[in-house]
Short mmCIF file of C-alpha atoms and ligand atoms in Angstrom, two decimals:
data_model
loop_
_atom_site.label_atom_id
_atom_site.label_comp_id
_atom_site.label_asym_id
_atom_site.label_seq_id
_atom_site.Cartn_x
_atom_site.Cartn_y
_atom_site.Cartn_z
CA MET A 1 -5.64 2.82 -53.10
CA GLU A 2 -2.66 3.35 -50.82
CA GLN A 3 -3.48 3.17 -47.13
CA GLN A 4 -3.00 6.47 -45.30
CA PHE A 5 -3.86 5.41 -41.76
CA ASN A 6 -3.91 2.49 -39.31
CA ARG A 7 -7.08 0.46 -38.81
CA HIS A 8 -7.18 0.06 -35.02
CA ARG A 9 -10.84 -0.91 -35.18
CA ARG A 10 -9.89 -4.31 -36.64
CA LEU A 11 -9.14 -5.54 -33.13
CA ARG A 12 -12.43 -4.21 -31.75
CA SER A 13 -14.73 -5.71 -34.35
CA SER A 14 -16.62 -8.16 -32.11
CA ALA A 15 -16.93 -9.18 -28.48
CA SER A 16 -14.82 -12.26 -29.22
CA MET A 17 -12.10 -10.21 -30.90
CA ARG A 18 -12.06 -7.71 -28.00
CA SER A 19 -11.84 -10.58 -25.56
CA LEU A 20 -8.96 -12.09 -27.55
CA VAL A 21 -6.81 -8.96 -27.24
CA ARG A 22 -7.85 -7.86 -23.74
CA GLU A 23 -4.74 -6.97 -21.74
CA ASN A 24 -6.01 -6.98 -18.16
CA HIS A 25 -8.45 -9.18 -16.28
CA LEU A 26 -10.19 -9.28 -12.93
CA ARG A 27 -10.31 -12.47 -10.85
CA PRO A 28 -11.81 -13.15 -7.43
CA GLU A 29 -8.23 -13.74 -6.18
CA ASP A 30 -7.47 -10.08 -6.87
CA PHE A 31 -9.76 -8.83 -4.14
CA ILE A 32 -9.36 -8.43 -0.41
CA TYR A 33 -12.61 -7.66 1.42
CA PRO A 34 -12.50 -5.41 4.52
CA LEU A 35 -14.51 -6.67 7.48
CA PHE A 36 -15.52 -4.68 10.56
CA ILE A 37 -15.87 -6.86 13.65
CA TYR A 38 -17.86 -5.23 16.43
CA GLU A 39 -17.37 -6.37 19.99
CA GLY A 40 -20.80 -7.16 21.42
CA GLU A 41 -23.78 -9.27 20.52
CA ASN A 42 -26.48 -9.34 17.91
CA ILE A 43 -24.93 -6.54 15.89
CA ARG A 44 -25.26 -6.19 12.14
CA ASN A 45 -25.17 -2.45 11.47
CA GLU A 46 -25.15 -1.18 7.95
CA VAL A 47 -22.73 1.74 7.68
CA SER A 48 -24.98 4.60 6.57
CA SER A 49 -22.47 6.14 4.18
CA MET A 50 -21.46 2.72 2.81
CA PRO A 51 -24.61 0.85 1.75
CA GLY A 52 -24.01 -2.90 1.68
CA VAL A 53 -21.17 -2.76 4.24
CA PHE A 54 -21.94 -4.01 7.73
CA GLN A 55 -20.33 -3.98 11.14
CA VAL A 56 -20.91 -7.46 12.56
CA SER A 57 -20.53 -9.00 15.99
CA MET A 58 -19.06 -12.46 16.48
CA ASP A 59 -22.48 -14.15 16.55
CA ASN A 60 -23.13 -12.82 13.03
CA LEU A 61 -19.67 -13.59 11.68
CA GLN A 62 -20.50 -17.12 10.56
CA ALA A 63 -23.25 -15.87 8.22
CA GLU A 64 -21.06 -13.03 6.94
CA MET A 65 -18.19 -15.42 6.21
CA GLU A 66 -20.48 -17.89 4.46
CA GLU A 67 -21.63 -15.08 2.19
CA ILE A 68 -18.03 -14.02 1.51
CA VAL A 69 -16.99 -17.57 0.66
CA ALA A 70 -20.07 -18.09 -1.53
CA HIS A 71 -19.06 -15.03 -3.56
CA GLY A 72 -15.64 -16.57 -4.16
CA ILE A 73 -13.64 -14.06 -2.12
CA LYS A 74 -10.36 -15.58 -0.89
CA SER A 75 -9.02 -12.92 1.50
CA VAL A 76 -10.38 -10.60 4.16
CA LEU A 77 -8.87 -7.59 5.93
CA LEU A 78 -9.94 -7.38 9.56
CA PHE A 79 -10.73 -4.23 11.52
CA GLY A 80 -12.00 -4.28 15.09
CA ILE A 81 -14.37 -2.04 16.99
CA PRO A 82 -13.73 -2.73 20.69
CA LYS A 83 -16.15 -2.18 23.55
CA THR A 84 -13.62 -0.15 25.47
CA LYS A 85 -10.96 2.29 24.31
CA ASP A 86 -8.07 3.75 26.27
CA ALA A 87 -5.07 6.01 25.76
CA CYS A 88 -2.78 3.12 24.75
CA GLY A 89 -5.22 1.06 22.69
CA GLU A 90 -4.81 -2.06 24.79
CA GLN A 91 -7.56 -3.96 22.98
CA ALA A 92 -5.41 -3.89 19.83
CA TYR A 93 -2.84 -6.25 21.35
CA HIS A 94 -4.77 -8.08 24.07
CA ASP A 95 -5.12 -11.83 23.41
CA HIS A 96 -8.87 -11.41 23.73
CA GLY A 97 -8.98 -8.28 21.58
CA ILE A 98 -11.78 -8.49 19.05
CA VAL A 99 -9.56 -8.95 15.98
CA GLN A 100 -7.66 -11.79 17.67
CA VAL A 101 -10.95 -13.47 18.64
CA ALA A 102 -12.34 -13.10 15.10
CA THR A 103 -9.09 -14.35 13.56
CA ARG A 104 -9.09 -17.53 15.65
CA TYR A 105 -12.72 -18.13 14.73
CA ILE A 106 -12.28 -17.62 10.98
CA LYS A 107 -9.09 -19.70 10.91
CA GLU A 108 -10.93 -22.56 12.58
CA LYS A 109 -14.11 -22.43 10.48
CA PHE A 110 -12.73 -21.18 7.16
CA PRO A 111 -9.07 -22.29 7.11
CA GLU A 112 -8.66 -21.62 3.38
CA ILE A 113 -9.42 -17.90 3.78
CA ILE A 114 -6.39 -15.60 3.95
CA ILE A 115 -6.67 -13.27 6.93
CA VAL A 116 -4.95 -9.92 6.62
CA ALA A 117 -4.84 -8.14 9.98
CA ASP A 118 -4.85 -4.36 9.92
CA THR A 119 -2.23 -3.41 12.47
CA CYS A 120 -2.98 -0.01 13.96
CA LEU A 121 -4.14 1.59 17.18
CA CYS A 122 -6.66 4.23 16.07
CA GLU A 123 -9.74 2.01 16.47
CA TYR A 124 -8.61 1.20 20.01
CA THR A 125 -7.40 4.54 21.38
CA ASP A 126 -9.77 6.99 23.08
CA HIS A 127 -8.08 9.88 21.23
CA GLY A 128 -8.44 8.14 17.86
CA HIS A 129 -4.84 8.62 16.78
CA CYS A 130 -2.74 5.82 15.32
CA GLY A 131 -0.10 5.88 18.04
CA VAL A 132 0.87 7.01 21.52
CA VAL A 133 -0.09 10.61 22.18
CA GLU A 134 1.68 13.12 24.40
CA GLY A 135 0.07 16.54 24.56
CA ASP A 136 -0.90 17.18 20.96
CA LYS A 137 1.91 15.06 19.49
CA VAL A 138 1.81 11.50 18.18
CA LEU A 139 5.05 9.90 19.34
CA ASN A 140 6.86 7.74 16.82
CA ASP A 141 9.17 5.35 18.65
CA GLU A 142 6.84 4.83 21.61
CA SER A 143 4.10 3.83 19.16
CA LEU A 144 6.28 1.20 17.51
CA GLU A 145 6.43 -0.91 20.62
CA LEU A 146 2.64 -1.15 20.79
CA LEU A 147 2.39 -1.88 17.09
CA VAL A 148 4.82 -4.77 17.46
CA ARG A 149 2.76 -6.17 20.33
CA THR A 150 -0.35 -5.88 18.17
CA ALA A 151 1.27 -7.62 15.20
CA VAL A 152 2.55 -10.48 17.34
CA ALA A 153 -0.86 -10.92 19.00
CA GLN A 154 -2.48 -11.05 15.56
CA ALA A 155 0.05 -13.58 14.26
CA LYS A 156 -0.44 -15.72 17.37
CA ALA A 157 -4.17 -15.72 16.73
CA GLY A 158 -3.53 -17.05 13.23
CA ALA A 159 -3.40 -14.02 10.91
CA ASP A 160 -1.75 -14.91 7.60
CA ILE A 161 -0.54 -11.41 6.75
CA ILE A 162 0.26 -8.44 8.99
CA ALA A 163 -0.73 -5.08 7.49
CA PRO A 164 0.62 -2.12 9.48
CA SER A 165 -1.24 1.04 8.55
CA ASN A 166 -0.18 3.76 10.94
CA MET A 167 2.68 5.35 8.95
CA MET A 168 5.09 5.61 11.88
CA ASP A 169 8.70 5.68 10.69
CA GLY A 170 10.38 2.30 11.11
CA PHE A 171 7.15 0.36 11.53
CA VAL A 172 8.10 -2.35 9.06
CA THR A 173 11.53 -2.93 10.61
CA ALA A 174 10.09 -3.03 14.11
CA ILE A 175 7.26 -5.40 13.21
CA ARG A 176 9.52 -7.66 11.13
CA ALA A 177 11.93 -7.98 14.04
CA GLY A 178 9.10 -8.54 16.51
CA LEU A 179 7.48 -11.23 14.38
CA ASP A 180 10.81 -13.00 13.81
CA GLU A 181 11.66 -12.93 17.48
CA ALA A 182 8.28 -14.44 18.33
CA GLY A 183 8.86 -17.23 15.81
CA PHE A 184 6.69 -15.87 12.99
CA THR A 185 9.41 -15.65 10.38
CA GLU A 186 7.04 -16.98 7.71
CA ILE A 187 4.35 -14.31 8.19
CA PRO A 188 4.59 -11.58 5.52
CA VAL A 189 4.18 -7.85 6.10
CA MET A 190 1.85 -5.95 3.80
CA SER A 191 2.86 -2.38 4.43
CA TYR A 192 0.60 0.61 3.97
CA ALA A 193 3.74 2.14 2.51
CA VAL A 194 2.18 5.01 0.61
CA LYS A 195 -0.79 6.31 2.54
CA TYR A 196 -2.03 9.79 1.83
CA ALA A 197 -3.83 12.08 4.28
CA SER A 198 -7.02 11.80 2.27
CA ALA A 199 -10.52 13.22 2.53
CA PHE A 200 -11.71 9.97 0.93
CA TYR A 201 -11.41 8.17 4.29
CA GLY A 202 -14.48 9.92 5.69
CA PRO A 203 -17.01 7.05 5.61
CA PHE A 204 -14.44 4.59 7.03
CA ARG A 205 -14.25 6.63 10.21
CA GLU A 206 -17.92 5.97 10.72
CA ALA A 207 -17.44 2.25 9.93
CA ALA A 208 -14.44 1.75 12.20
CA GLU A 209 -15.38 4.44 14.72
CA GLY A 210 -11.82 5.73 14.78
CA ALA A 211 -11.96 9.43 13.95
CA PRO A 212 -9.21 11.45 15.65
CA GLN A 213 -10.62 13.42 18.57
CA PHE A 214 -8.23 16.32 18.00
CA GLY A 215 -6.09 17.52 15.12
CA ASP A 216 -5.60 15.42 12.01
CA ARG A 217 -3.21 12.76 10.68
CA LYS A 218 -1.10 15.00 8.49
CA THR A 219 2.04 14.56 10.60
CA TYR A 220 2.15 10.88 9.70
CA GLN A 221 0.11 10.43 6.51
CA MET A 222 1.38 11.88 3.24
CA ASP A 223 0.60 15.13 1.45
CA PRO A 224 -1.65 14.39 -1.57
CA ALA A 225 0.43 16.78 -3.66
CA ASN A 226 3.59 14.69 -3.38
CA ARG A 227 5.08 12.06 -5.67
CA MET A 228 8.77 11.87 -4.73
CA GLU A 229 7.77 11.30 -1.13
CA ALA A 230 6.03 8.09 -2.22
CA PHE A 231 9.36 6.78 -3.49
CA ARG A 232 11.07 7.64 -0.21
CA GLU A 233 8.37 5.86 1.81
CA ALA A 234 8.35 2.79 -0.43
CA GLU A 235 12.16 2.55 -0.54
CA SER A 236 12.28 2.56 3.25
CA ASP A 237 9.63 -0.12 3.56
CA VAL A 238 11.32 -2.35 0.99
CA ALA A 239 14.66 -1.94 2.78
CA GLU A 240 12.95 -2.72 6.09
CA GLY A 241 11.58 -6.01 4.78
CA ALA A 242 8.05 -5.37 3.49
CA ASP A 243 6.58 -8.17 1.35
CA PHE A 244 3.75 -6.13 -0.22
CA LEU A 245 3.31 -2.38 -0.79
CA ILE A 246 -0.07 -0.69 -0.42
CA VAL A 247 -1.02 2.57 -2.09
CA LYS A 248 -4.01 4.26 -0.43
CA PRO A 249 -6.43 5.59 -1.68
CA GLY A 250 -6.78 4.22 -5.22
CA MET A 251 -8.57 6.32 -7.83
CA PRO A 252 -6.85 9.69 -7.24
CA TYR A 253 -3.41 8.02 -7.00
CA LEU A 254 -3.16 5.68 -9.99
CA ASP A 255 -0.06 7.51 -11.21
CA ILE A 256 1.64 6.57 -7.94
CA VAL A 257 0.51 2.95 -8.36
CA ARG A 258 2.20 2.86 -11.77
CA ASP A 259 5.35 4.42 -10.26
CA MET A 260 5.43 1.74 -7.58
CA LYS A 261 4.85 -1.05 -10.09
CA ASN A 262 7.64 0.18 -12.35
CA ASN A 263 10.16 0.67 -9.56
CA PHE A 264 9.63 -2.05 -6.96
CA ASN A 265 9.51 -5.79 -7.43
CA LEU A 266 6.89 -6.52 -4.80
CA PRO A 267 3.16 -7.16 -5.20
CA ILE A 268 1.44 -3.77 -5.35
CA VAL A 269 -1.87 -3.41 -3.52
CA ILE A 270 -4.43 -0.64 -3.94
CA TYR A 271 -6.75 0.24 -1.10
CA ASN A 272 -9.92 1.38 -2.90
CA VAL A 273 -11.19 3.36 0.08
CA SER A 274 -14.55 4.09 1.66
CA GLY A 275 -15.06 7.50 0.02
CA GLU A 276 -14.48 6.04 -3.43
CA TYR A 277 -17.06 3.35 -2.63
CA ALA A 278 -19.54 5.85 -1.20
CA MET A 279 -19.39 8.07 -4.30
CA ILE A 280 -20.21 5.22 -6.64
CA LYS A 281 -22.96 3.89 -4.38
CA ALA A 282 -24.58 7.29 -4.02
CA ALA A 283 -24.50 7.99 -7.75
CA ALA A 284 -25.84 4.50 -8.51
CA GLN A 285 -28.69 4.90 -6.02
CA ASN A 286 -29.70 8.03 -7.90
CA ASP A 287 -29.51 6.16 -11.21
CA TRP A 288 -26.87 8.60 -12.32
CA ILE A 289 -24.43 5.84 -13.26
CA ASP A 290 -24.55 2.12 -14.02
CA GLU A 291 -23.04 0.66 -10.86
CA ARG A 292 -21.92 -2.65 -12.34
CA LYS A 293 -20.19 -1.16 -15.37
CA THR A 294 -18.64 1.66 -13.34
CA VAL A 295 -17.24 -0.61 -10.65
CA LEU A 296 -15.79 -3.15 -13.08
CA GLU A 297 -14.26 -0.37 -15.18
CA MET A 298 -12.70 1.22 -12.09
CA LEU A 299 -11.31 -2.09 -10.82
CA VAL A 300 -9.80 -3.16 -14.14
CA GLY A 301 -8.38 0.36 -14.43
CA MET A 302 -6.60 -0.24 -11.14
CA LYS A 303 -5.10 -3.45 -12.48
CA ARG A 304 -4.04 -1.66 -15.67
CA ALA A 305 -2.39 1.00 -13.50
CA GLY A 306 -0.27 -1.74 -11.94
CA ALA A 307 -2.16 -3.12 -8.96
CA ASP A 308 -1.74 -6.83 -8.34
CA LEU A 309 -4.36 -6.83 -5.59
CA ILE A 310 -7.23 -4.54 -4.64
CA ILE A 311 -8.64 -4.07 -1.18
CA THR A 312 -12.23 -3.10 -1.96
CA TYR A 313 -15.72 -2.90 -0.47
CA HIS A 314 -17.01 -3.78 -3.94
CA ALA A 315 -15.46 -7.28 -3.74
CA LYS A 316 -18.73 -9.18 -3.19
CA ASP A 317 -20.50 -7.42 -6.05
CA ALA A 318 -17.49 -7.65 -8.33
CA CYS A 319 -17.12 -11.41 -7.75
CA ARG A 320 -20.82 -11.93 -8.43
CA TRP A 321 -20.73 -9.91 -11.65
CA LEU A 322 -17.59 -11.69 -12.86
CA LYS A 323 -19.31 -15.04 -12.30
CA GLU A 324 -22.34 -13.88 -14.29
CA GLU A 325 -20.07 -12.91 -17.18
CA GLU A 326 -18.42 -16.34 -17.36
ZN1 ZN B 401 -4.77 4.12 12.32
#
């Protein structure tokens, strides 16, 4: 009998056959785990909207890092929660700022771990905005100077990658120049190039205690409805010397991730944000979904969409599950 159709099922006939033709894979090296370092003592607070994610003080960092290393995670992204906040976010760039202290500690005890330093001011400013505020405006050029100071302080402390997240215009150029001038020509910049003004950041603001005290971030973060704007942002950051491009959040923006992958020859990073994590956790706690299968499907979907790296709160679980599947 003449064949009238294609037999696609031939390549799905067994687990071994499916494994043979699998196009995308997850590895522990793909993940960057966000860490919240709390200035103080004896602190290990679970973030209520992010079960399994903890704010830790320095005295609990050793145990947290041992757990991270045991899971096989190779990179961490550091956020700081300082004891004191002020209008200019001084603790972001002070030599004894909490991220600098944690960076020096991790570099000394766990030298093989890649430290990505989030470079922003919102966790350190009393108004909770990502830059210098005048009246109800967030000033662009005045903010750059403080960002550069923060990046240089982080590099001095031993950060391997500087990740500016505040979406001020010119932030990559300013930080690149500042790092070079301070002698850190070899430190790459992982730019939050395409960062949308997203409702999915809600739980993070509890974790990092950096919610804006007035207004919102729509004058610097992008409109979720826009695609061409992502190209403009990414083109600028590439021209300014970025070494990585981040798209944030992940799940609702996988089309943008594919656009970035197809159009720019830099490693593309997804930030799989707190709200995405919280949704899966909440549904799993209700037994509405299978957490393990859902998370691994989501993460491999991000790689398929074009992500080379994924910043994710699921990193510990994902590494553990991948090991169990070996
Ligand atoms: Zn910020």
